[in-house]
CSV table of C-alpha atoms in Angstrom, one decimal:
chain,number,residue,atom,x,y,z
A,1,UNK,CA,84.5,107.9,95.1
A,2,UNK,CA,87.5,106.4,93.3
A,3,UNK,CA,90.3,104.4,94.9
A,4,UNK,CA,93.2,106.7,96.0
A,5,UNK,CA,96.7,105.7,95.0
A,6,UNK,CA,97.6,104.1,98.3
A,7,UNK,CA,94.4,102.0,98.4
A,8,UNK,CA,94.8,101.0,94.8
A,9,UNK,CA,98.3,99.7,95.5
A,10,UNK,CA,97.3,97.7,98.6
A,11,UNK,CA,94.0,96.3,97.3
A,12,UNK,CA,95.5,94.1,94.5
A,13,UNK,CA,96.2,90.4,94.3
A,14,UNK,CA,99.8,90.5,93.0
A,15,UNK,CA,103.3,91.7,93.8
A,16,UNK,CA,104.4,95.2,93.2
A,17,UNK,CA,105.6,96.3,89.8
A,18,UNK,CA,109.3,96.4,90.7
A,19,UNK,CA,109.3,92.6,91.1
A,20,UNK,CA,108.9,92.3,87.3
A,21,UNK,CA,112.7,91.9,86.9
A,22,UNK,CA,113.3,90.1,90.2
A,23,UNK,CA,115.2,86.8,90.5
A,24,UNK,CA,113.3,83.6,91.3
A,25,UNK,CA,112.2,83.6,95.0
A,26,UNK,CA,109.9,81.5,97.2
A,27,UNK,CA,108.0,82.3,100.4
A,28,UNK,CA,106.2,79.9,102.7
A,29,UNK,CA,102.9,80.5,104.5
A,30,UNK,CA,100.6,78.7,106.8
A,31,UNK,CA,96.9,79.1,106.2
A,32,UNK,CA,93.7,78.4,108.2
A,33,UNK,CA,90.1,79.4,107.9
A,34,UNK,CA,86.4,78.5,108.1
A,35,UNK,CA,83.1,78.9,106.3
A,36,UNK,CA,80.0,79.1,108.5
A,37,UNK,CA,76.5,79.0,107.1
A,38,UNK,CA,73.3,79.4,109.0
A,39,UNK,CA,69.6,80.0,108.2
A,40,UNK,CA,67.0,81.5,110.6
A,41,UNK,CA,67.6,81.2,114.3
A,42,UNK,CA,70.1,78.4,113.7
A,43,UNK,CA,68.0,75.4,112.8
A,44,UNK,CA,70.1,74.9,109.7
A,45,UNK,CA,73.9,75.2,110.2
A,46,UNK,CA,77.0,74.1,108.5
A,47,UNK,CA,80.7,74.6,109.0
A,48,UNK,CA,83.8,73.8,106.9
A,49,UNK,CA,87.2,74.4,108.3
A,50,UNK,CA,90.6,74.5,106.5
A,51,UNK,CA,94.2,74.1,107.6
A,52,UNK,CA,97.3,73.9,105.5
A,53,UNK,CA,100.6,75.2,104.1
A,54,UNK,CA,101.5,77.0,100.9
A,55,UNK,CA,104.4,78.3,98.9
A,56,UNK,CA,104.5,81.5,96.8
A,57,UNK,CA,107.1,81.4,94.1
A,58,UNK,CA,108.1,84.1,91.6
A,59,UNK,CA,110.0,83.4,88.4
A,60,UNK,CA,110.8,85.1,85.1
A,61,UNK,CA,108.1,84.6,82.5
A,62,UNK,CA,108.8,86.2,79.1
A,63,UNK,CA,109.5,89.8,79.7
A,64,UNK,CA,107.7,89.8,83.0
A,65,UNK,CA,107.2,87.7,86.1
A,66,UNK,CA,105.0,84.7,86.9
A,67,UNK,CA,103.7,84.3,90.5
A,68,UNK,CA,102.4,80.9,91.6
A,69,UNK,CA,100.8,80.1,94.9
A,70,UNK,CA,100.3,76.4,95.7
A,71,UNK,CA,98.5,75.2,98.8
A,72,UNK,CA,98.0,71.8,100.3
A,73,UNK,CA,95.5,71.5,103.1
A,74,UNK,CA,93.0,69.5,105.1
A,75,UNK,CA,89.3,70.3,104.5
A,76,UNK,CA,87.0,69.4,107.4
A,77,UNK,CA,83.3,69.4,106.5
A,78,UNK,CA,81.4,68.7,109.7
A,79,UNK,CA,83.9,66.1,110.8
A,80,UNK,CA,84.4,64.6,107.3
A,81,UNK,CA,88.1,65.3,106.5
A,82,UNK,CA,89.7,65.2,103.1
A,83,UNK,CA,93.0,66.3,101.6
A,84,UNK,CA,92.9,69.0,99.0
A,85,UNK,CA,95.1,71.3,97.0
A,86,UNK,CA,94.8,74.7,95.4
A,87,UNK,CA,96.7,76.9,92.9
A,88,UNK,CA,96.6,80.4,91.7
A,89,UNK,CA,98.9,81.8,89.0
A,90,UNK,CA,99.3,85.4,88.0
A,91,UNK,CA,101.5,86.9,85.3
A,92,UNK,CA,102.9,90.4,85.8
A,93,UNK,CA,104.1,92.5,82.9
A,94,UNK,CA,107.0,94.9,83.1
A,95,UNK,CA,104.5,97.8,83.0
A,96,UNK,CA,102.6,96.4,86.0
A,97,UNK,CA,99.6,94.9,84.2
A,98,UNK,CA,98.3,91.7,85.7
A,99,UNK,CA,96.6,88.6,84.3
A,100,UNK,CA,95.3,85.7,86.4
A,101,UNK,CA,96.2,82.8,84.2
A,102,UNK,CA,95.1,80.0,86.5
A,103,UNK,CA,92.5,80.1,89.3
A,104,UNK,CA,92.2,76.6,90.8
A,105,UNK,CA,91.7,77.8,94.3
A,106,UNK,CA,88.0,76.9,95.0
A,107,UNK,CA,88.3,77.5,98.8
A,108,UNK,CA,90.1,80.9,98.4
A,109,UNK,CA,93.1,79.9,100.5
A,110,UNK,CA,96.1,81.1,98.4
A,111,UNK,CA,97.9,84.3,99.3
A,112,UNK,CA,97.3,85.6,95.7
A,113,UNK,CA,93.5,85.1,96.1
A,114,UNK,CA,93.2,87.7,99.0
A,115,UNK,CA,92.3,91.4,99.1
A,116,UNK,CA,95.8,92.6,99.7
A,117,UNK,CA,99.1,92.3,97.9
A,118,UNK,CA,101.7,89.7,98.9
A,119,UNK,CA,104.4,92.4,98.8
A,120,UNK,CA,104.4,96.2,98.5
A,121,UNK,CA,106.7,98.6,96.6
A,122,UNK,CA,108.8,100.9,98.7
A,123,UNK,CA,106.7,104.0,98.0
A,124,UNK,CA,103.4,102.3,99.1
A,125,UNK,CA,105.1,101.0,102.2
A,126,UNK,CA,106.3,104.5,103.1
A,127,UNK,CA,102.9,106.0,102.4
A,128,UNK,CA,101.2,103.4,104.6
A,129,UNK,CA,103.6,104.0,107.4
A,130,UNK,CA,102.8,107.7,107.3
A,131,UNK,CA,99.1,107.4,106.9
A,132,UNK,CA,97.1,109.4,109.5
A,133,UNK,CA,93.4,108.9,110.1
A,134,UNK,CA,91.1,106.8,108.0
A,135,UNK,CA,91.6,106.7,104.2
A,136,UNK,CA,88.3,106.1,102.3
A,137,UNK,CA,88.2,103.8,99.3
A,138,UNK,CA,85.9,101.8,97.0
A,139,UNK,CA,86.5,98.1,96.6
A,140,UNK,CA,84.7,95.7,94.2
A,141,UNK,CA,82.6,93.1,95.9
A,142,UNK,CA,84.1,89.6,95.7
A,143,UNK,CA,80.7,88.1,94.7
A,144,UNK,CA,78.9,90.7,92.7
A,145,UNK,CA,79.8,93.7,90.5
A,146,UNK,CA,78.7,96.2,93.1
A,147,UNK,CA,81.1,98.3,95.1
A,148,UNK,CA,81.9,98.1,98.8
A,149,UNK,CA,82.6,101.4,100.5
A,150,UNK,CA,85.2,101.4,103.3
A,151,UNK,CA,88.5,102.7,104.7
A,152,UNK,CA,92.1,101.9,105.4
A,153,UNK,CA,93.8,102.8,108.7
A,154,UNK,CA,97.5,102.5,109.7
A,155,UNK,CA,98.3,100.2,112.7
A,156,UNK,CA,101.3,101.7,114.5
A,157,UNK,CA,104.1,100.1,116.6
A,158,UNK,CA,103.7,96.5,115.6
A,159,UNK,CA,105.9,93.4,115.6
A,160,UNK,CA,105.1,90.1,113.9
A,161,UNK,CA,107.2,87.1,114.6
A,162,UNK,CA,109.8,89.3,116.1
A,163,UNK,CA,110.0,91.6,113.0
A,164,UNK,CA,109.2,95.2,112.8
A,165,UNK,CA,106.0,95.5,110.8
A,166,UNK,CA,103.8,98.1,109.1
A,167,UNK,CA,100.2,97.2,109.6
A,168,UNK,CA,96.9,98.2,108.0
A,169,UNK,CA,93.3,97.7,109.1
A,170,UNK,CA,90.5,97.7,106.6
A,171,UNK,CA,86.7,97.6,106.6
A,172,UNK,CA,84.3,97.8,103.7
A,173,UNK,CA,80.6,97.1,103.3
A,174,UNK,CA,77.8,97.4,100.7
A,175,UNK,CA,74.7,95.8,99.2
A,176,UNK,CA,74.6,92.2,98.0
A,177,UNK,CA,72.3,90.8,95.3
A,178,UNK,CA,73.4,87.7,93.5
A,179,UNK,CA,74.1,84.0,93.7
A,180,UNK,CA,75.4,82.5,96.9
A,181,UNK,CA,79.0,81.1,96.6
A,182,UNK,CA,78.8,77.3,96.4
A,183,UNK,CA,75.0,77.6,96.0
A,184,UNK,CA,74.6,79.1,92.5
A,185,UNK,CA,70.9,78.1,92.4
A,186,UNK,CA,70.0,80.5,95.2
A,187,UNK,CA,69.9,84.3,95.0
A,188,UNK,CA,70.6,86.4,98.1
A,189,UNK,CA,69.5,90.0,98.7
A,190,UNK,CA,71.1,91.7,101.6
A,191,UNK,CA,74.5,93.1,102.6
A,192,UNK,CA,78.2,92.1,102.5
A,193,UNK,CA,80.9,93.3,104.8
A,194,UNK,CA,84.7,92.8,104.8
A,195,UNK,CA,87.2,93.5,107.5
A,196,UNK,CA,90.7,92.5,108.4
A,197,UNK,CA,94.3,93.4,109.0
A,198,UNK,CA,97.5,93.0,107.0
A,199,UNK,CA,101.1,93.3,108.2
A,200,UNK,CA,104.2,93.8,106.1
A,201,UNK,CA,107.9,93.6,107.0
A,202,UNK,CA,109.1,97.1,107.4
A,203,UNK,CA,112.3,96.4,105.5
A,204,UNK,CA,111.4,93.9,102.7
A,205,UNK,CA,107.7,94.9,102.5
A,206,UNK,CA,106.8,91.2,102.2
A,207,UNK,CA,103.4,90.1,103.7
A,208,UNK,CA,103.9,88.7,107.2
A,209,UNK,CA,100.3,88.1,108.3
A,210,UNK,CA,96.8,88.6,107.0
A,211,UNK,CA,93.4,88.1,108.7
A,212,UNK,CA,90.2,88.6,106.7
A,213,UNK,CA,86.5,88.1,107.4
A,214,UNK,CA,83.7,88.3,104.9
A,215,UNK,CA,80.1,88.4,106.3
A,216,UNK,CA,77.1,88.0,104.0
A,217,UNK,CA,73.6,88.3,105.4
A,218,UNK,CA,70.1,88.7,104.0
A,219,UNK,CA,67.3,86.6,102.5
A,220,UNK,CA,67.5,83.9,99.8
A,221,UNK,CA,65.1,83.3,97.0
A,222,UNK,CA,63.8,79.9,98.2
A,223,UNK,CA,63.2,80.9,101.8
A,224,UNK,CA,60.8,83.1,103.8
A,225,UNK,CA,62.0,86.5,104.8
A,226,UNK,CA,61.6,85.1,108.3
A,227,UNK,CA,64.5,82.9,107.6
A,228,UNK,CA,67.5,85.2,107.1
A,229,UNK,CA,70.8,83.7,105.9
A,230,UNK,CA,74.2,84.5,107.4
A,231,UNK,CA,77.5,83.3,105.9
A,232,UNK,CA,80.8,84.1,107.5
A,233,UNK,CA,84.1,83.4,105.6
A,234,UNK,CA,87.4,83.8,107.6
A,235,UNK,CA,91.0,83.3,106.4
A,236,UNK,CA,94.3,83.6,108.3
A,237,UNK,CA,97.6,83.5,106.5
A,238,UNK,CA,101.0,83.7,108.3
A,239,UNK,CA,104.5,83.7,106.9
A,240,UNK,CA,106.4,80.6,108.0
A,241,UNK,CA,110.0,79.5,107.8
A,242,UNK,CA,110.7,76.9,105.1
A,243,UNK,CA,110.9,73.3,106.3
């Protein structure tokens, strides 16, 4: 099963092609999230939470466009708080080809490091608004080279921050076999599932809100099969007015 055109246009990490000739712009977002890790019945648990603010800027770069997302946030690891920053830079050619030129976003908090585009082209926005039923698609796993199988579904009649919005719901799941993020010495065999929602301004097609959850569960190489591992990553991004 190959990605259909609508799914392929949505499930990218960059702006739409028509931004290649756009003038410099800047958007502001708030971001929050958490990483939860547990083993067995809960005798081993850990939680890291995040909260911050980020800017997404676009500017001409050669014949194309450079997109830069920069986030400043507080990282709370079981009560131990620290200030942190992240950056993700992508170059977009006039033909629509993309290249991630800088990935300094270890906690995956930037708007460019998410499973949906930060802005859609007009045709994709129109297609999404007229989508009926569930649209199947394949999506590459964020941790391994395997594919996740899922669907997209239109969310009708939605307003976000007082704006008319076009929304999409997505779910995808598949097998997991590989290193655990942040724990490269451990191999996990199990399943991975992604779900979430994304909302775009019905006029400008800019991303207004995004909620995503990734759940990884299974068994790790250094533990008994009686001690299953469960990891849940959640991220919430909301467009915010500039200060």
